[in-house]
CSV table of C-alpha atoms in Angstrom, one decimal:
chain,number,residue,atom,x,y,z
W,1,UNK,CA,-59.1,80.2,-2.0
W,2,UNK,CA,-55.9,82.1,-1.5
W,3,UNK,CA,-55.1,80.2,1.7
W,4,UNK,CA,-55.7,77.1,0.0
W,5,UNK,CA,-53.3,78.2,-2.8
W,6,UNK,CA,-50.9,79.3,-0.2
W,7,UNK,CA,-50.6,75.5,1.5
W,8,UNK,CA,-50.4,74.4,-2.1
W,9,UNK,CA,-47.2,77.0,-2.6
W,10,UNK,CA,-45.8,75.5,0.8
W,11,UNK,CA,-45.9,72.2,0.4
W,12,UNK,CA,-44.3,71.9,-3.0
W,13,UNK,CA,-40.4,72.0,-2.9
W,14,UNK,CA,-38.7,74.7,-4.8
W,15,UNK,CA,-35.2,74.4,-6.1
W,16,UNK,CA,-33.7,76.0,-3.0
W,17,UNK,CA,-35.4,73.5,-1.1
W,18,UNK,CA,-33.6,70.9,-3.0
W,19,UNK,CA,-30.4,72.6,-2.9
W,20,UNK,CA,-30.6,72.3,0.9
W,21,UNK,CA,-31.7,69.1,1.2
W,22,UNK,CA,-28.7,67.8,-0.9
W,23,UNK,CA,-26.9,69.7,1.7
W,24,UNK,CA,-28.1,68.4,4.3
W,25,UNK,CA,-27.8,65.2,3.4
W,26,UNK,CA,-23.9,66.1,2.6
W,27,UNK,CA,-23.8,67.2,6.0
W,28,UNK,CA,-24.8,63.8,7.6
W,29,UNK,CA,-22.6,62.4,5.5
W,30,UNK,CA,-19.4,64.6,7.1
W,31,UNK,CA,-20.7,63.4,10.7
W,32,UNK,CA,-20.8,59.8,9.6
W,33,UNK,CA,-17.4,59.9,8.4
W,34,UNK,CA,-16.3,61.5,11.3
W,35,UNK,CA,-17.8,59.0,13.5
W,36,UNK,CA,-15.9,55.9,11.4
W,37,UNK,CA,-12.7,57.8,11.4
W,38,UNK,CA,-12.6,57.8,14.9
W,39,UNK,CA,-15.1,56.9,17.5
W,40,UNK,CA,-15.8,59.0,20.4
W,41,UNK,CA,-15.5,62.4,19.5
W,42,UNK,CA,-16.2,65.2,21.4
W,43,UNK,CA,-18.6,68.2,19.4
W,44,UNK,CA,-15.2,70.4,19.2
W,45,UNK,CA,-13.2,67.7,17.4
W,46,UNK,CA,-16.5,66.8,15.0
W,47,UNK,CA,-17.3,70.1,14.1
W,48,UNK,CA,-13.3,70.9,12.8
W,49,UNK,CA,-13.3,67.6,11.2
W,50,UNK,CA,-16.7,68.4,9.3
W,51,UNK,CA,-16.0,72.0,8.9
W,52,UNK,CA,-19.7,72.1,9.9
W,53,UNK,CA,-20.6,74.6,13.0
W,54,UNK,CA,-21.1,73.2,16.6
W,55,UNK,CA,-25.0,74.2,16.3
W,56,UNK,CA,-24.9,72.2,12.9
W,57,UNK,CA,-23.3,69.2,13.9
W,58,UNK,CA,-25.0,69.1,17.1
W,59,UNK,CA,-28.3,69.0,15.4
W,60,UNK,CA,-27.4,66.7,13.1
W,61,UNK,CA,-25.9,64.3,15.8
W,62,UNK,CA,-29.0,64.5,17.9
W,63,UNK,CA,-30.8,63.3,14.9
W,64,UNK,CA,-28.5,60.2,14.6
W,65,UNK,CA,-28.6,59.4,18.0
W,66,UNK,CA,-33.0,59.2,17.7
W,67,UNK,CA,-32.3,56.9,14.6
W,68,UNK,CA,-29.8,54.9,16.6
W,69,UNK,CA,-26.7,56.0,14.5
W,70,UNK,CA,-24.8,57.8,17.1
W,71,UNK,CA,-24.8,57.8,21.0
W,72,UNK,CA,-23.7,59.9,23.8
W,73,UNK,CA,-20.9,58.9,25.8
W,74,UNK,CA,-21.8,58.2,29.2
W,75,UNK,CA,-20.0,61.3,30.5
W,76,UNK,CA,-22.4,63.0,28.5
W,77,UNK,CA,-19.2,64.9,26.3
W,78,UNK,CA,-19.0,62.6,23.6
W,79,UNK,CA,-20.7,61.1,20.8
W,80,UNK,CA,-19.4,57.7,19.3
W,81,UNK,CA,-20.9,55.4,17.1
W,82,UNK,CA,-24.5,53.7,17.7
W,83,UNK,CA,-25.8,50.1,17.1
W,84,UNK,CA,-27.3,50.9,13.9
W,85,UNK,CA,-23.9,52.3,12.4
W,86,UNK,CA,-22.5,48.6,13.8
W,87,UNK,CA,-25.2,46.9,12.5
W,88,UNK,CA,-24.4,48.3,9.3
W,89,UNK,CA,-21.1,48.1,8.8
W,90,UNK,CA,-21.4,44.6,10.2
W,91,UNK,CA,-24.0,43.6,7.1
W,92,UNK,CA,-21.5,45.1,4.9
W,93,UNK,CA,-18.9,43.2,6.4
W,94,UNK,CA,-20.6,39.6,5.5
W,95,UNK,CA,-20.1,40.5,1.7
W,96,UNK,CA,-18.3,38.6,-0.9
W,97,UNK,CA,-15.4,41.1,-0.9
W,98,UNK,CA,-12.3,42.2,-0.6
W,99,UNK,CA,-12.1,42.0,3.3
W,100,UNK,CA,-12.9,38.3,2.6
W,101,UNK,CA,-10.5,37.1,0.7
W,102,UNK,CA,-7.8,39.3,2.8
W,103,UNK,CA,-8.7,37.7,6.2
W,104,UNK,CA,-6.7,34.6,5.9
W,105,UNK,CA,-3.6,37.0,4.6
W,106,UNK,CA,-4.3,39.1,7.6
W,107,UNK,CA,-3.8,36.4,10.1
W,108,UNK,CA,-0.9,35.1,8.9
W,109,UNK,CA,1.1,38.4,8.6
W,110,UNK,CA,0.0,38.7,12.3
W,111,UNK,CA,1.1,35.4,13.3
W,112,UNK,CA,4.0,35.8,11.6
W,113,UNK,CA,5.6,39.4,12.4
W,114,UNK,CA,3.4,39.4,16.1
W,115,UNK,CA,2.5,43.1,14.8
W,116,UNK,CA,-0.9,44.4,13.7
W,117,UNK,CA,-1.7,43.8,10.1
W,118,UNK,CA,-4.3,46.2,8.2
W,119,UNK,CA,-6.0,46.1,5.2
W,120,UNK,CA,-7.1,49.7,3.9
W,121,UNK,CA,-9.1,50.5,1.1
W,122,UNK,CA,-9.6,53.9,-1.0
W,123,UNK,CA,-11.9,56.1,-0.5
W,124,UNK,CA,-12.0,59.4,-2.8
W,125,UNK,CA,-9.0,60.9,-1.6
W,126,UNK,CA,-8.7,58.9,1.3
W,127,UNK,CA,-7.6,55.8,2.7
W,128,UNK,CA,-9.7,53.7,4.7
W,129,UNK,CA,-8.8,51.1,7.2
W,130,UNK,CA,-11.5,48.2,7.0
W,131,UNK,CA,-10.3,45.4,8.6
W,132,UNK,CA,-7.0,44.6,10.9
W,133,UNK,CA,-5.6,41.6,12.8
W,134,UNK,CA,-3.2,42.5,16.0
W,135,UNK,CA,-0.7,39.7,16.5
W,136,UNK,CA,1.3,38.5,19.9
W,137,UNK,CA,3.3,41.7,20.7
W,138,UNK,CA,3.0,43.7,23.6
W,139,UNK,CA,3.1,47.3,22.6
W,140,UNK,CA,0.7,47.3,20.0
W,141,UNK,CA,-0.1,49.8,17.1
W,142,UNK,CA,-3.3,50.9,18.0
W,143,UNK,CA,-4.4,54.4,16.6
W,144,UNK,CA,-5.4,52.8,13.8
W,145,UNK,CA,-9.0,51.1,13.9
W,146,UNK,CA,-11.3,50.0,11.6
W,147,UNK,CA,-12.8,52.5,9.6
W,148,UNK,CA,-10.0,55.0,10.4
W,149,UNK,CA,-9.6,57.6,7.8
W,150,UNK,CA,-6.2,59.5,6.7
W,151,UNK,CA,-5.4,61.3,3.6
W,152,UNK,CA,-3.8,58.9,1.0
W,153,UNK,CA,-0.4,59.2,1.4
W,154,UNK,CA,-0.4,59.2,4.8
W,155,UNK,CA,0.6,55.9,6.4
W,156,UNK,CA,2.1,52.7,4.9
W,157,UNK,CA,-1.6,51.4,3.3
W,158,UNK,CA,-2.5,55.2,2.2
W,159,UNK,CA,0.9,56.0,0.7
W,160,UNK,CA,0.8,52.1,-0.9
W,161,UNK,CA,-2.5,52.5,-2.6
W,162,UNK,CA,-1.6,56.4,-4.0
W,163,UNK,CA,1.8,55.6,-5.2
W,164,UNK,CA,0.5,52.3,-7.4
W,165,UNK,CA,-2.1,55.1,-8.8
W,166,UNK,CA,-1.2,56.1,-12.5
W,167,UNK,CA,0.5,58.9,-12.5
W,168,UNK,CA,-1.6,61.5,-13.7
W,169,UNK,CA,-3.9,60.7,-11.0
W,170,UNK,CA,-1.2,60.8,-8.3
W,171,UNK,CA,-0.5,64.3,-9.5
W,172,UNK,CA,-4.0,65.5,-9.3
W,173,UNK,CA,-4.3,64.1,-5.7
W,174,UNK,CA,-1.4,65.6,-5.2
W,175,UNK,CA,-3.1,69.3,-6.4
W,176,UNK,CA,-5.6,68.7,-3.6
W,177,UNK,CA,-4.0,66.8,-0.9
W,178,UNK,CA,-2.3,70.0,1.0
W,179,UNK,CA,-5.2,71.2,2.8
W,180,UNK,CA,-6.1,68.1,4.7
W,181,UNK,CA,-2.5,67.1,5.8
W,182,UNK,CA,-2.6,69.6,9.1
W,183,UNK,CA,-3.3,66.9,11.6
W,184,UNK,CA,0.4,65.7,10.5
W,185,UNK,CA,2.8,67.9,10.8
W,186,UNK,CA,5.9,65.7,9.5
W,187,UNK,CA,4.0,64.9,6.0
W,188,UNK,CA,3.6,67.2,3.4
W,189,UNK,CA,3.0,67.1,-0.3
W,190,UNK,CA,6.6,67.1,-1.6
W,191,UNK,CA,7.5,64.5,0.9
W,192,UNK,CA,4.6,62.1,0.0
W,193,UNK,CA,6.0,62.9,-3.7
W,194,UNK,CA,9.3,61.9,-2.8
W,195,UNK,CA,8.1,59.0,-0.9
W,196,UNK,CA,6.2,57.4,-3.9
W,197,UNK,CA,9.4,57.3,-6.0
W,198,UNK,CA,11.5,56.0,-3.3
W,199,UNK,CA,8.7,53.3,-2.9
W,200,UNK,CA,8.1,52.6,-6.6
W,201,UNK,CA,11.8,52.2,-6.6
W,202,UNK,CA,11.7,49.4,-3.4
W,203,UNK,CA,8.4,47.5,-4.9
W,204,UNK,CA,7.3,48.2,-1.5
W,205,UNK,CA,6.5,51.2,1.2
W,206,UNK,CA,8.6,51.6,4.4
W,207,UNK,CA,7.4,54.6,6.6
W,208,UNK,CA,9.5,55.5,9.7
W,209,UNK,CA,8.4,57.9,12.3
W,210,UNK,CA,6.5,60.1,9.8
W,211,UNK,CA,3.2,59.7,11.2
W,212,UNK,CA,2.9,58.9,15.3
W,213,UNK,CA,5.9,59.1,16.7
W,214,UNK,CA,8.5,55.7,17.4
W,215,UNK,CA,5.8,54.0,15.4
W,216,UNK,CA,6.6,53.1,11.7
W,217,UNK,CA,4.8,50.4,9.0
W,218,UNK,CA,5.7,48.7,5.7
W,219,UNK,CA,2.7,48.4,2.9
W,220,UNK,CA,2.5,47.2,-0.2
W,221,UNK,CA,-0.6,47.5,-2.8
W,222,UNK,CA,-3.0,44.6,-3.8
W,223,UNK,CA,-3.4,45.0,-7.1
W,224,UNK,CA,-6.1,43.7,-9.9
W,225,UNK,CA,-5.3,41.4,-12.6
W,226,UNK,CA,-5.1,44.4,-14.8
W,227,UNK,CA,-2.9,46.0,-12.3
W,228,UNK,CA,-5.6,48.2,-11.0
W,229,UNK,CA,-4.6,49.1,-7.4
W,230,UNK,CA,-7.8,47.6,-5.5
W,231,UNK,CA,-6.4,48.1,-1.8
W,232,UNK,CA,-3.0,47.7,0.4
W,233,UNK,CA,-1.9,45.6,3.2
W,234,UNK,CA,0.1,46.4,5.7
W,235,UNK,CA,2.0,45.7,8.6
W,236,UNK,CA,2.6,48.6,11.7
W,237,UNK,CA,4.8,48.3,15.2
W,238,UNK,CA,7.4,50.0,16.8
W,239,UNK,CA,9.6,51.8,14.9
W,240,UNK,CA,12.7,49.1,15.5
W,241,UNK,CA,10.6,46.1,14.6
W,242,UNK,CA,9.6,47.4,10.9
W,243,UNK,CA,13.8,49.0,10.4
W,244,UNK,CA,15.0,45.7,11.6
W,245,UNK,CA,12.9,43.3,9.2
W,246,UNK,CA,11.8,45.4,6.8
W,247,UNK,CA,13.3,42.8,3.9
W,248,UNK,CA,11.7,40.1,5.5
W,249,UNK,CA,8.0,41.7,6.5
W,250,UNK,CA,8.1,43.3,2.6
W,251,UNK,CA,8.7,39.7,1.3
W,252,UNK,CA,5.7,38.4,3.3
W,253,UNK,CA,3.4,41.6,2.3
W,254,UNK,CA,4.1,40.6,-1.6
W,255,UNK,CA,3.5,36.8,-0.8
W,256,UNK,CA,0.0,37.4,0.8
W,257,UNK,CA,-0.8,39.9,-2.0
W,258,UNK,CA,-0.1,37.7,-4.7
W,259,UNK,CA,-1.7,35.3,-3.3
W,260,UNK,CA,-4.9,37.5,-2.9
W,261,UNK,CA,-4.8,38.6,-7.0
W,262,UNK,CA,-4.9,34.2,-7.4
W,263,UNK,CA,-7.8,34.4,-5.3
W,264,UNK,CA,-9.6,36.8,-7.0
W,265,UNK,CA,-8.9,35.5,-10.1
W,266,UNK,CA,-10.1,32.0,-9.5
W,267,UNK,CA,-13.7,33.8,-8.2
W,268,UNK,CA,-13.6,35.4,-11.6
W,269,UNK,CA,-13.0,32.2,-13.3
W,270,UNK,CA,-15.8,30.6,-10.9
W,271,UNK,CA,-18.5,33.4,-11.9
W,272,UNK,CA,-17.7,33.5,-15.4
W,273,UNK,CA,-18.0,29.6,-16.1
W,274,UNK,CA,-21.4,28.4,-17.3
W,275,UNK,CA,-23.8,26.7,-14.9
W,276,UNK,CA,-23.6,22.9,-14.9
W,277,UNK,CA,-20.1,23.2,-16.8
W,278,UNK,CA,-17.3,20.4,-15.2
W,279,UNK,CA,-15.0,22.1,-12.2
């Protein structure tokens, strides 16, 4: 009888069990985002962008890699992303959304400066690259792939998206910002500050050597019809290019932008309008 209450006892989840799970499942989370941010890794470099320890993440990763979410490099000192992390950003991808709309905008700001044009999204208190389009020129912007991660404020899209925020929401990502600003030594919390008045100013974002070096971009937000900031496009290349043309590129950005809030209103109109009502 007491046995029989005791595997009872075991196999009935306490609080604490629940508090771990839920951190546990935070902690997959961390690697995830690690993995979209930037794909390989090695442990070192996922376990100081988690904060979780090497033991940790390298459980957790070994995990992923059974479910198909992660894979070794074939070196055998990396972990990148798997086929079902593709898979599934791919299916997301397909969506009616935002990265949709932007594609055509995205192609033509490529075409047009020969540059690499990115669309970023937020994310919490991060910016999130999710689709880009490299155009003709031979030294290409690179570091930034899809599903890159930086701390808004930090490049042209990031700093776009924050500084169209209300205010009182700039100020508390502000508050919280500082901490995660060490991978980039030339930003910091009063220059991003300074940098979203000076851009509020312009109507657009031009950021110059600030984040990799002799490589600047120019962003600008893409905004709701309620002026809701929804996302940012932007344009990156060598730091000459964006100084150079910056009038003309900014231009463009607002163009494609505008464009996209049309777009997005006529899908509203579309969705809202009774079935079997004239187009």
């Amino acid at each position: 009888m007491m046995a029989e209450q005791a595997k009872q006892t075991s196999a009935e989840p306490d609080a604490a069990d629940e508090g771990r799970a839920t951190n546990s499942t935070q902690k997959v989370c961390a690697i995830l985002r690690a993995l979209s941010a930037r794909s390989p890794q090695r442990l070192a470099e996922i376990s100081a962008w988690t904060g979780l320890n090497k033991v940790t993440a390298l459980r957790i990763l070994e995990t992923l890699i059974e479910e198909g979410f992660a894979e070794r490099e074939p070196d055998g000192r990396g972990f990148a992303r798997g086929p079902e992390f593709l898979a599934l950003a791919a299916s997301a991808g397909r969506s009616h959304d935002l990265r949709e709309l932007a594609r055509p905008s995205l192609v033509r700001l490529a075409e047009l400066s020969e540059d690499t044009a990115l669309l970023s999204v937020r994310s919490g208190i991060e910016s999130v690259c999710i689709d880009r389009q490299v155009g003709s020129f031979p030294i290409r912007a690179n570091y930034l792939d899809i599903g890159s991660r930086r701390p808004l404020g930090v490049g042209a899209g990031a700093l776009a998206i924050l500084t169209w925020l209300p205010v009182r929401e700039i100020d508390a990502i502000l508050g919280v910002i500082g901490p995660h600003l060490g991978p980039y030594p030339r930003m910091s919390v009063d220059l991003i500050r300074e940098l979203v008045l000076e851009s509020r100013t312009r109507g657009c974002v031009v950021l110059l050597d600030r984040v990799v070096d002799r490589m600047s971009a120019i962003g600008v937000p893409i905004l709701s019809e309620t002026g809701a900031v929804i996302g940012a496009l932007s344009i990156a290349a060598l730091t000459e290019r964006i100084s150079e043309r910056a009038e003309m590129l900014c231009g463009a950005l607002l163009r494609e932008t505008d464009l996209i809030r049309r777009e997005m209103g006529r899908g509203l109109a579309t969705s809202s309008r009774p079935k079997g009502s004239a187009s």
